[in-house]
Amino acid sequence: MRGFTGRTLVDDALRWVDEHSKSLPGETIAFDVAHGRILAADVSSPINVPSFDRSAMDGYAVRGIETEGASDYNPLSFPIVGESMPGQPFPDTMPPGSAVRIMTGAPVPTGADAVIPAEYATETGATVEITSTVSPGKHVGRRGEDVSAGSQLFAAGRRLRPQDVGLLASVGVTAVEAVRRPRVRLLITGNELVVPGNERGEFQIYESNSSVLAALVHRDGAELESLMRVEDDREAISQAMCKAGADVVLVSGGSSVGKEDHAPSILAAEGDLAIHGIAMRPSSPTGMGAIQQTLVFLLPGNPVSCLCAYDFFAGRAIRRLGGRSAVWPYPQRQVEVGRKVVSAVGRVDYCRVKLNEGRAEPLALSGASILSSTTRADGFVVIPAESEGHAPGTVVTVYFYDPA
Ligand code: AMP
Ligand code: MG
């Protein structure tokens, strides 16, 4: 065993991530599964919406100019020549001096240019008496007023919202080009690990990193390619790491310089171990590199280190590959520090904090192995390499684990 000779700065590791995670190519997907996906190409509308002038009210289609002067004291009468319903328009041109009964969403007949709402109209037999004037265009949704044919709906890079998918449907676009979702393999190593639900020996521990990682990978818009669990065995780890089919391999455990830590030397032998050892706490024994086109992240087994290394580096790469923003998907807020936060100059600290009367306090149990520090915490503070920490009263950015 030999310790790390030097540690890469977090900023340099982030730069490596950004240089090696360009957006994946697009694929054609159906509009009804496009929610949350990232567009790889612009989308334009092939049609006008509405595609005809439509009524915005239940009432009577008229020529606006012919209603001039109508009021409670001067009701005007029009013969009703027919009716226009949604999907069943009045078939002819509306003759001058007449009206057509019309429902919301129905086509405004040729000849008519306005709609008198039903509350200003009284129908008697075959005529309607109106008590209000409407100007031409009133209560009429113009053809193309929602969307005009040929106009751009969304630009490449857009993350589709529920209403975006609705708009695609409303213009009849049934397929879009979306950035392919990164395929992520979880490779969990450790002889001491037992999958929850199985019998556990006294000195064995339940395996938890795969649960955390699977959820994070899902959060970041990727697809789980596979979940592989292997012993701390060089050959087994090597095979699982090198197998084709993943855009990203996340190796949990055995990432440091111990006797059973095979992953770094395997990555160096089979591809490129670009970075090994980072000036941060936790997660200092993090590594990253690539085997051909596949990015490989070596995440320390300690649960907090694993989560933190994922969030700093692997998650960023996965989001970028999937065309998403590199930015953390955690809401952030400026909060005053309630109790001193200590950090060493030269390394970045990931400090779990809990809010107490609106002030951020570091958790007492903050070791890399204490997973419950991340469940008790409301969020975390990142203390930059050049800082010695924060005195009470300092205002810092807290990243909150819970979505807004
Ligand atoms: P390692 O990085 O393999 O040296 O592991 C560091 C610590 O994290 C050890 O105490 C391991 O037992 C623990 N550990 C490793 N992998 C996992 C895992 N998948 N789930 C929970 N704890 C783990
Ligand atoms: Mg281990």
Coordinates of C-alpha atoms and ligand atoms in Angstrom, one line a residue:
M1 CA 0.0 0.0 0.0
R2 CA 1.1 3.5 -0.8
G3 CA -0.8 6.6 0.0
F4 CA -1.9 9.2 -2.5
T5 CA 1.1 11.2 -3.7
G6 CA -0.9 14.3 -4.6
R7 CA -4.5 15.2 -4.8
T8 CA -6.3 16.8 -7.7
L9 CA -8.2 20.0 -7.0
V10 CA -12.0 19.8 -7.2
D11 CA -12.1 22.5 -9.8
D12 CA -9.6 20.6 -12.0
A13 CA -11.7 17.4 -11.6
L14 CA -14.8 19.3 -12.6
R15 CA -13.0 20.6 -15.7
W16 CA -12.1 17.0 -16.6
V17 CA -15.8 16.0 -16.2
D18 CA -16.9 18.9 -18.4
E19 CA -14.4 18.1 -21.1
H20 CA -15.5 14.4 -21.2
S21 CA -19.2 14.7 -21.0
K22 CA -20.7 16.2 -24.2
S23 CA -24.4 15.7 -24.9
L24 CA -25.2 12.2 -26.3
P25 CA -26.8 12.0 -29.8
G26 CA -30.6 12.3 -30.3
E27 CA -33.1 9.5 -30.8
T28 CA -36.7 9.6 -32.0
I29 CA -39.2 9.2 -29.3
A30 CA -43.0 9.3 -29.1
F31 CA -44.5 12.5 -27.8
D32 CA -46.4 10.7 -25.0
V33 CA -43.3 9.5 -23.3
A34 CA -41.4 12.8 -23.8
H35 CA -42.1 14.4 -20.5
G36 CA -38.8 15.3 -18.8
R37 CA -36.7 14.5 -21.8
I38 CA -34.3 16.9 -23.4
L39 CA -35.0 18.0 -27.0
A40 CA -32.1 17.3 -29.4
A41 CA -33.6 19.4 -32.2
D42 CA -35.9 22.3 -32.5
V43 CA -39.6 21.6 -32.9
S44 CA -41.9 23.7 -35.1
S45 CA -45.7 23.5 -35.5
P46 CA -47.0 22.0 -38.8
I47 CA -50.4 23.7 -38.3
N48 CA -52.2 26.8 -37.1
V49 CA -53.9 26.5 -33.7
P50 CA -56.7 27.2 -33.8
S51 CA -56.8 26.2 -37.5
F52 CA -60.0 28.2 -38.0
D53 CA -61.5 31.3 -36.4
R54 CA -63.4 30.0 -33.3
S55 CA -65.9 31.3 -30.9
A56 CA -64.6 32.1 -27.4
M57 CA -68.2 32.2 -26.0
D58 CA -71.6 30.6 -26.1
G59 CA -73.8 33.0 -27.9
Y60 CA -74.6 34.3 -31.4
A61 CA -72.2 35.0 -34.3
V62 CA -73.0 38.4 -35.9
R63 CA -71.4 41.1 -38.0
G64 CA -70.0 43.4 -35.3
I65 CA -70.9 46.5 -37.3
E66 CA -74.6 45.5 -37.4
T67 CA -74.8 45.5 -33.6
E68 CA -73.9 49.2 -33.3
G69 CA -76.4 51.0 -31.1
A70 CA -77.8 47.9 -29.4
S71 CA -78.5 48.4 -25.7
D72 CA -81.1 47.5 -23.0
Y73 CA -83.2 50.4 -24.2
N74 CA -82.6 49.7 -27.9
P75 CA -82.6 45.9 -28.4
L76 CA -81.9 44.8 -32.0
S77 CA -83.4 41.8 -33.6
F78 CA -81.7 39.3 -36.0
P79 CA -83.2 36.2 -37.6
I80 CA -81.3 33.0 -36.6
V81 CA -80.3 31.3 -39.8
G82 CA -78.6 28.3 -38.3
E83 CA -76.1 27.0 -35.8
S84 CA -72.4 26.3 -35.4
M85 CA -71.3 23.6 -33.0
P86 CA -67.7 22.4 -32.2
G87 CA -66.8 20.1 -35.1
Q88 CA -70.1 20.9 -36.9
P89 CA -69.8 24.4 -38.5
F90 CA -72.6 26.4 -40.1
P91 CA -72.2 25.2 -43.7
D92 CA -72.9 28.5 -45.6
T93 CA -72.0 32.1 -45.6
M94 CA -74.1 34.0 -43.0
P95 CA -76.3 36.4 -44.9
P96 CA -76.1 40.1 -43.9
G97 CA -78.5 41.1 -41.1
S98 CA -78.7 37.6 -39.6
A99 CA -77.2 35.7 -36.7
V100 CA -76.0 32.1 -36.1
R101 CA -76.3 30.4 -32.8
I102 CA -72.8 29.3 -31.8
M103 CA -71.0 27.4 -29.0
T104 CA -67.6 27.9 -27.4
G105 CA -64.9 26.4 -29.7
A106 CA -67.2 26.2 -32.8
P107 CA -66.1 27.7 -36.1
V108 CA -67.2 31.3 -36.6
P109 CA -69.2 31.2 -39.9
T110 CA -68.0 33.0 -43.0
G111 CA -69.5 36.4 -43.0
A112 CA -69.6 36.7 -39.2
D113 CA -66.8 38.5 -37.4
A114 CA -67.9 38.7 -33.7
V115 CA -69.9 36.8 -31.1
I116 CA -72.6 38.3 -28.8
P117 CA -72.4 36.4 -25.5
A118 CA -75.7 34.6 -24.6
E119 CA -76.2 36.9 -21.5
Y120 CA -76.8 39.8 -23.9
A121 CA -79.3 37.9 -26.1
T122 CA -82.8 36.6 -25.8
E123 CA -84.0 34.0 -28.3
T124 CA -87.7 34.1 -29.2
G125 CA -88.8 31.7 -31.9
A126 CA -86.5 32.1 -34.9
T127 CA -85.1 35.5 -33.9
V128 CA -82.6 36.7 -31.3
E129 CA -82.8 40.1 -29.6
I130 CA -79.5 41.6 -28.5
T131 CA -78.9 44.3 -25.9
S132 CA -75.2 45.0 -26.4
T133 CA -72.9 46.0 -29.1
V134 CA -69.8 44.0 -30.0
S135 CA -67.0 45.3 -32.2
P136 CA -65.7 43.2 -35.0
G137 CA -63.3 40.5 -33.7
K138 CA -64.8 40.4 -30.2
H139 CA -65.0 37.0 -28.6
V140 CA -63.4 35.4 -31.7
G141 CA -60.2 33.3 -31.3
R142 CA -58.3 34.1 -34.5
R143 CA -56.8 31.3 -36.7
G144 CA -53.2 30.8 -35.6
E145 CA -53.6 33.0 -32.5
D146 CA -52.4 30.2 -30.2
V147 CA -49.7 28.8 -32.5
S148 CA -49.0 29.8 -36.1
A149 CA -48.1 27.2 -38.7
G150 CA -44.3 27.0 -39.1
S151 CA -43.4 28.8 -35.9
Q152 CA -40.9 27.3 -33.5
L153 CA -42.5 25.7 -30.4
F154 CA -39.3 24.6 -28.6
A155 CA -35.6 24.9 -29.1
A156 CA -33.1 22.1 -28.8
G157 CA -32.1 21.7 -25.2
R158 CA -35.6 22.3 -23.8
R159 CA -36.5 19.9 -20.9
L160 CA -40.1 19.1 -21.8
R161 CA -42.7 20.0 -19.2
P162 CA -46.1 18.4 -18.9
Q163 CA -47.7 21.3 -20.8
D164 CA -45.1 21.0 -23.5
V165 CA -46.2 17.5 -24.2
G166 CA -49.7 18.8 -24.4
L167 CA -48.7 21.5 -26.9
L168 CA -47.0 18.8 -29.1
A169 CA -50.2 16.8 -29.0
S170 CA -52.3 20.0 -29.9
V171 CA -50.3 20.5 -33.1
G172 CA -50.3 16.8 -34.0
V173 CA -46.6 16.3 -33.5
T174 CA -46.3 12.6 -32.5
A175 CA -42.5 12.2 -32.4
V176 CA -39.6 14.3 -31.4
E177 CA -35.8 14.0 -31.3
A178 CA -34.6 13.7 -27.8
V179 CA -31.1 13.4 -26.3
R180 CA -30.5 9.7 -25.6
R181 CA -30.6 9.0 -21.9
P182 CA -27.2 7.9 -20.6
R183 CA -27.0 4.2 -19.8
V184 CA -25.4 3.8 -16.4
R185 CA -24.0 0.6 -14.9
L186 CA -23.6 0.3 -11.1
L187 CA -20.7 -2.0 -10.2
I188 CA -20.8 -2.7 -6.5
T189 CA -17.7 -4.2 -4.9
G190 CA -17.0 -5.4 -1.4
N191 CA -16.6 -8.9 0.1
E192 CA -18.3 -7.8 3.3
L193 CA -21.5 -6.7 1.6
V194 CA -24.9 -8.4 1.9
V195 CA -27.9 -7.5 -0.2
P196 CA -30.8 -6.5 2.2
G197 CA -33.3 -9.3 2.6
N198 CA -30.5 -11.9 2.8
E199 CA -29.0 -13.4 5.9
R200 CA -26.3 -11.3 7.4
G201 CA -23.3 -12.6 9.3
E202 CA -22.2 -10.7 12.3
F203 CA -19.4 -8.8 10.6
Q204 CA -21.1 -8.4 7.3
I205 CA -22.9 -5.2 6.4
Y206 CA -26.0 -4.4 4.4
E207 CA -25.2 -3.0 1.0
S208 CA -26.7 0.5 0.6
N209 CA -24.8 2.4 -2.0
S210 CA -26.6 0.8 -4.9
S211 CA -29.9 2.1 -3.5
V212 CA -28.6 5.6 -3.2
L213 CA -26.9 5.6 -6.6
A214 CA -29.9 4.1 -8.4
A215 CA -32.1 6.9 -7.1
L216 CA -29.6 9.5 -8.0
V217 CA -29.1 8.1 -11.5
H218 CA -32.8 8.2 -12.0
R219 CA -33.1 11.7 -10.7
D220 CA -30.5 12.8 -13.2
G221 CA -32.4 11.4 -16.1
A222 CA -30.3 8.4 -16.9
E223 CA -31.2 4.8 -17.4
L224 CA -29.9 2.0 -15.2
E225 CA -28.1 -0.3 -17.7
S226 CA -27.4 -2.9 -15.1
L227 CA -26.6 -3.5 -11.4
M228 CA -23.6 -5.8 -10.9
R229 CA -22.3 -7.0 -7.6
V230 CA -18.9 -8.5 -7.5
E231 CA -16.4 -9.6 -4.8
D232 CA -13.1 -7.7 -4.4
D233 CA -11.7 -9.8 -7.1
R234 CA -9.5 -8.3 -9.8
E235 CA -10.7 -10.5 -12.6
A236 CA -14.4 -10.1 -11.7
I237 CA -14.2 -6.3 -11.3
S238 CA -12.2 -6.0 -14.6
Q239 CA -14.8 -7.9 -16.6
A240 CA -17.7 -6.0 -15.1
M241 CA -15.9 -2.7 -15.7
C242 CA -14.9 -3.4 -19.3
K243 CA -18.1 -5.0 -20.6
A244 CA -19.6 -2.9 -23.4
G245 CA -23.1 -1.4 -23.2
A246 CA -22.8 1.5 -20.7
D247 CA -22.1 5.2 -21.2
V248 CA -21.1 5.5 -17.6
V249 CA -19.8 2.9 -15.1
L250 CA -20.1 3.8 -11.4
V251 CA -17.8 1.6 -9.3
S252 CA -18.7 1.6 -5.6
G253 CA -16.0 0.7 -3.1
G254 CA -12.3 -0.3 -3.4
S255 CA -11.4 3.1 -5.0
S256 CA -8.5 4.0 -2.7
V257 CA -5.0 2.6 -2.2
G258 CA -5.7 -0.4 0.0
K259 CA -4.8 -4.0 -0.6
E260 CA -8.3 -4.8 -1.9
D261 CA -8.7 -1.6 -3.9
H262 CA -8.3 -3.0 -7.4
A263 CA -10.5 -0.6 -9.3
P264 CA -7.9 2.2 -9.9
S265 CA -5.2 -0.1 -11.3
I266 CA -7.8 -1.9 -13.5
L267 CA -9.0 1.4 -14.9
A268 CA -5.4 2.4 -15.5
A269 CA -4.6 -0.8 -17.3
E270 CA -7.8 -1.1 -19.4
G271 CA -8.3 2.6 -20.2
D272 CA -7.2 5.8 -18.7
L273 CA -7.2 6.6 -14.9
A274 CA -7.2 10.4 -15.4
I275 CA -7.7 11.4 -11.8
H276 CA -7.2 9.5 -8.6
G277 CA -7.4 11.3 -5.2
I278 CA -9.2 14.6 -4.9
A279 CA -8.5 17.4 -2.4
M280 CA -11.9 17.2 -0.7
R281 CA -13.6 15.7 2.4
P282 CA -15.3 13.3 2.3
S283 CA -14.7 11.5 -1.0
S284 CA -10.9 12.1 -1.2
P285 CA -10.3 8.5 -2.6
T286 CA -12.4 9.2 -5.7
G287 CA -11.1 8.4 -9.2
M288 CA -12.3 8.9 -12.7
G289 CA -11.3 8.1 -16.2
A290 CA -12.5 6.3 -19.3
I291 CA -12.4 3.0 -21.1
Q292 CA -12.9 4.0 -24.8
Q293 CA -16.1 6.0 -24.9
T294 CA -17.3 4.9 -21.4
L295 CA -16.7 7.2 -18.5
V296 CA -15.8 5.4 -15.3
F297 CA -16.1 6.9 -11.8
L298 CA -14.5 5.2 -8.9
L299 CA -16.6 6.1 -5.9
P300 CA -15.4 5.4 -2.3
G301 CA -17.5 2.8 -0.5
N302 CA -18.2 4.9 2.6
P303 CA -21.8 5.9 2.0
V304 CA -21.4 9.6 2.5
S305 CA -18.3 9.7 0.3
C306 CA -20.1 7.7 -2.3
L307 CA -23.1 10.1 -2.3
C308 CA -20.8 13.2 -2.3
A309 CA -18.5 11.9 -5.0
Y310 CA -21.5 11.1 -7.2
D311 CA -23.0 14.5 -6.6
F312 CA -19.8 16.4 -7.4
F313 CA -18.6 14.5 -10.4
A314 CA -20.6 11.5 -11.7
G315 CA -24.0 13.2 -11.5
R316 CA -22.6 16.2 -13.3
A317 CA -21.3 14.0 -16.1
I318 CA -24.5 12.1 -16.4
R319 CA -26.6 15.2 -16.5
R320 CA -24.4 16.7 -19.2
L321 CA -24.4 13.5 -21.3
G322 CA -28.2 13.6 -21.1
G323 CA -28.3 17.2 -22.3
R324 CA -29.3 18.6 -18.9
S325 CA -27.8 21.5 -17.0
A326 CA -24.7 20.7 -15.1
V327 CA -26.0 22.6 -12.1
W328 CA -27.0 20.8 -8.9
P329 CA -30.7 19.9 -8.9
Y330 CA -30.9 21.1 -5.2
P331 CA -32.7 24.3 -4.3
Q332 CA -30.3 26.7 -2.7
R333 CA -30.8 29.6 -0.2
Q334 CA -28.5 32.0 1.6
V335 CA -28.5 31.1 5.3
E336 CA -26.6 32.4 8.3
V337 CA -24.3 30.0 10.0
G338 CA -25.4 29.2 13.6
R339 CA -22.3 27.3 14.8
K340 CA -18.8 27.4 13.6
V341 CA -18.1 25.4 10.5
V342 CA -14.5 24.2 10.3
S343 CA -12.5 23.3 7.2
A344 CA -8.9 22.9 6.3
V345 CA -7.3 25.2 3.7
G346 CA -6.4 23.2 0.6
R347 CA -9.5 21.0 0.4
V348 CA -13.2 21.4 -0.3
D349 CA -15.5 20.3 2.5
Y350 CA -19.0 18.9 2.0
C351 CA -20.6 19.8 5.4
R352 CA -24.1 18.5 6.3
V353 CA -26.1 21.1 8.1
K354 CA -29.4 21.3 9.9
L355 CA -31.5 24.4 10.2
N356 CA -32.0 25.5 13.8
E357 CA -34.2 28.6 14.1
G358 CA -33.4 29.5 10.6
R359 CA -29.6 29.2 11.0
A360 CA -27.4 26.4 9.5
E361 CA -25.6 24.2 12.0
P362 CA -23.1 21.5 11.1
L363 CA -24.1 18.0 12.3
A364 CA -22.0 16.6 15.1
L365 CA -21.6 13.2 13.5
S366 CA -20.2 14.0 10.2
G367 CA -17.8 11.1 9.3
A368 CA -17.8 9.7 5.8
S369 CA -19.3 6.4 7.1
I370 CA -22.3 8.1 8.9
L371 CA -25.0 7.8 6.3
S372 CA -27.6 9.1 8.8
S373 CA -25.8 12.4 8.8
T374 CA -27.3 12.9 5.3
T375 CA -30.8 11.9 6.4
R376 CA -30.8 14.1 9.5
A377 CA -29.4 17.0 7.6
D378 CA -31.6 19.5 5.8
G379 CA -28.9 20.1 3.3
F380 CA -25.2 20.8 2.9
V381 CA -22.7 23.6 2.6
V382 CA -19.6 23.5 0.4
I383 CA -16.6 25.1 1.9
P384 CA -14.1 26.1 -0.8
A385 CA -10.5 25.0 -0.8
E386 CA -9.2 28.4 0.1
S387 CA -11.5 28.8 3.2
E388 CA -10.8 27.9 6.8
G389 CA -14.5 27.6 7.5
H390 CA -17.2 29.9 8.6
A391 CA -17.7 31.8 11.8
P392 CA -21.2 32.0 13.3
G393 CA -23.1 34.8 11.6
T394 CA -21.5 34.3 8.1
V395 CA -24.1 34.0 5.4
V396 CA -23.5 30.9 3.2
T397 CA -25.3 29.0 0.4
V398 CA -27.1 26.0 1.7
Y399 CA -28.1 23.3 -0.8
F400 CA -31.3 21.6 0.3
Y401 CA -31.7 17.9 -0.2
D402 CA -35.4 18.2 -0.7
P403 CA -36.7 19.6 -3.9
A404 CA -38.4 22.9 -3.6
Ligands
AMP1 P1 -14.1 0.8 0.6 O1 -14.2 2.0 -0.2 O2 -14.4 -0.4 -0.2 O3 -12.8 0.8 1.3 O4 -15.2 0.8 1.7 C1 -15.2 1.8 2.8 C2 -16.3 1.5 3.8 O5 -17.6 1.6 3.1 C3 -16.2 0.1 4.4 O6 -16.6 0.2 5.7 C4 -17.2 -0.6 3.6 O7 -17.8 -1.7 4.3 C5 -18.3 0.4 3.3 N1 -19.0 0.1 2.1 C6 -18.4 -0.2 0.9 N2 -19.3 -0.5 -0.1 C7 -20.5 -0.3 0.5 C8 -21.9 -0.3 0.1 N3 -22.1 -0.7 -1.2 N4 -22.9 -0.1 0.9 C9 -22.6 0.3 2.2 N5 -21.3 0.4 2.7 C10 -20.3 0.1 1.9
MG2 MG -14.0 -2.4 0.1

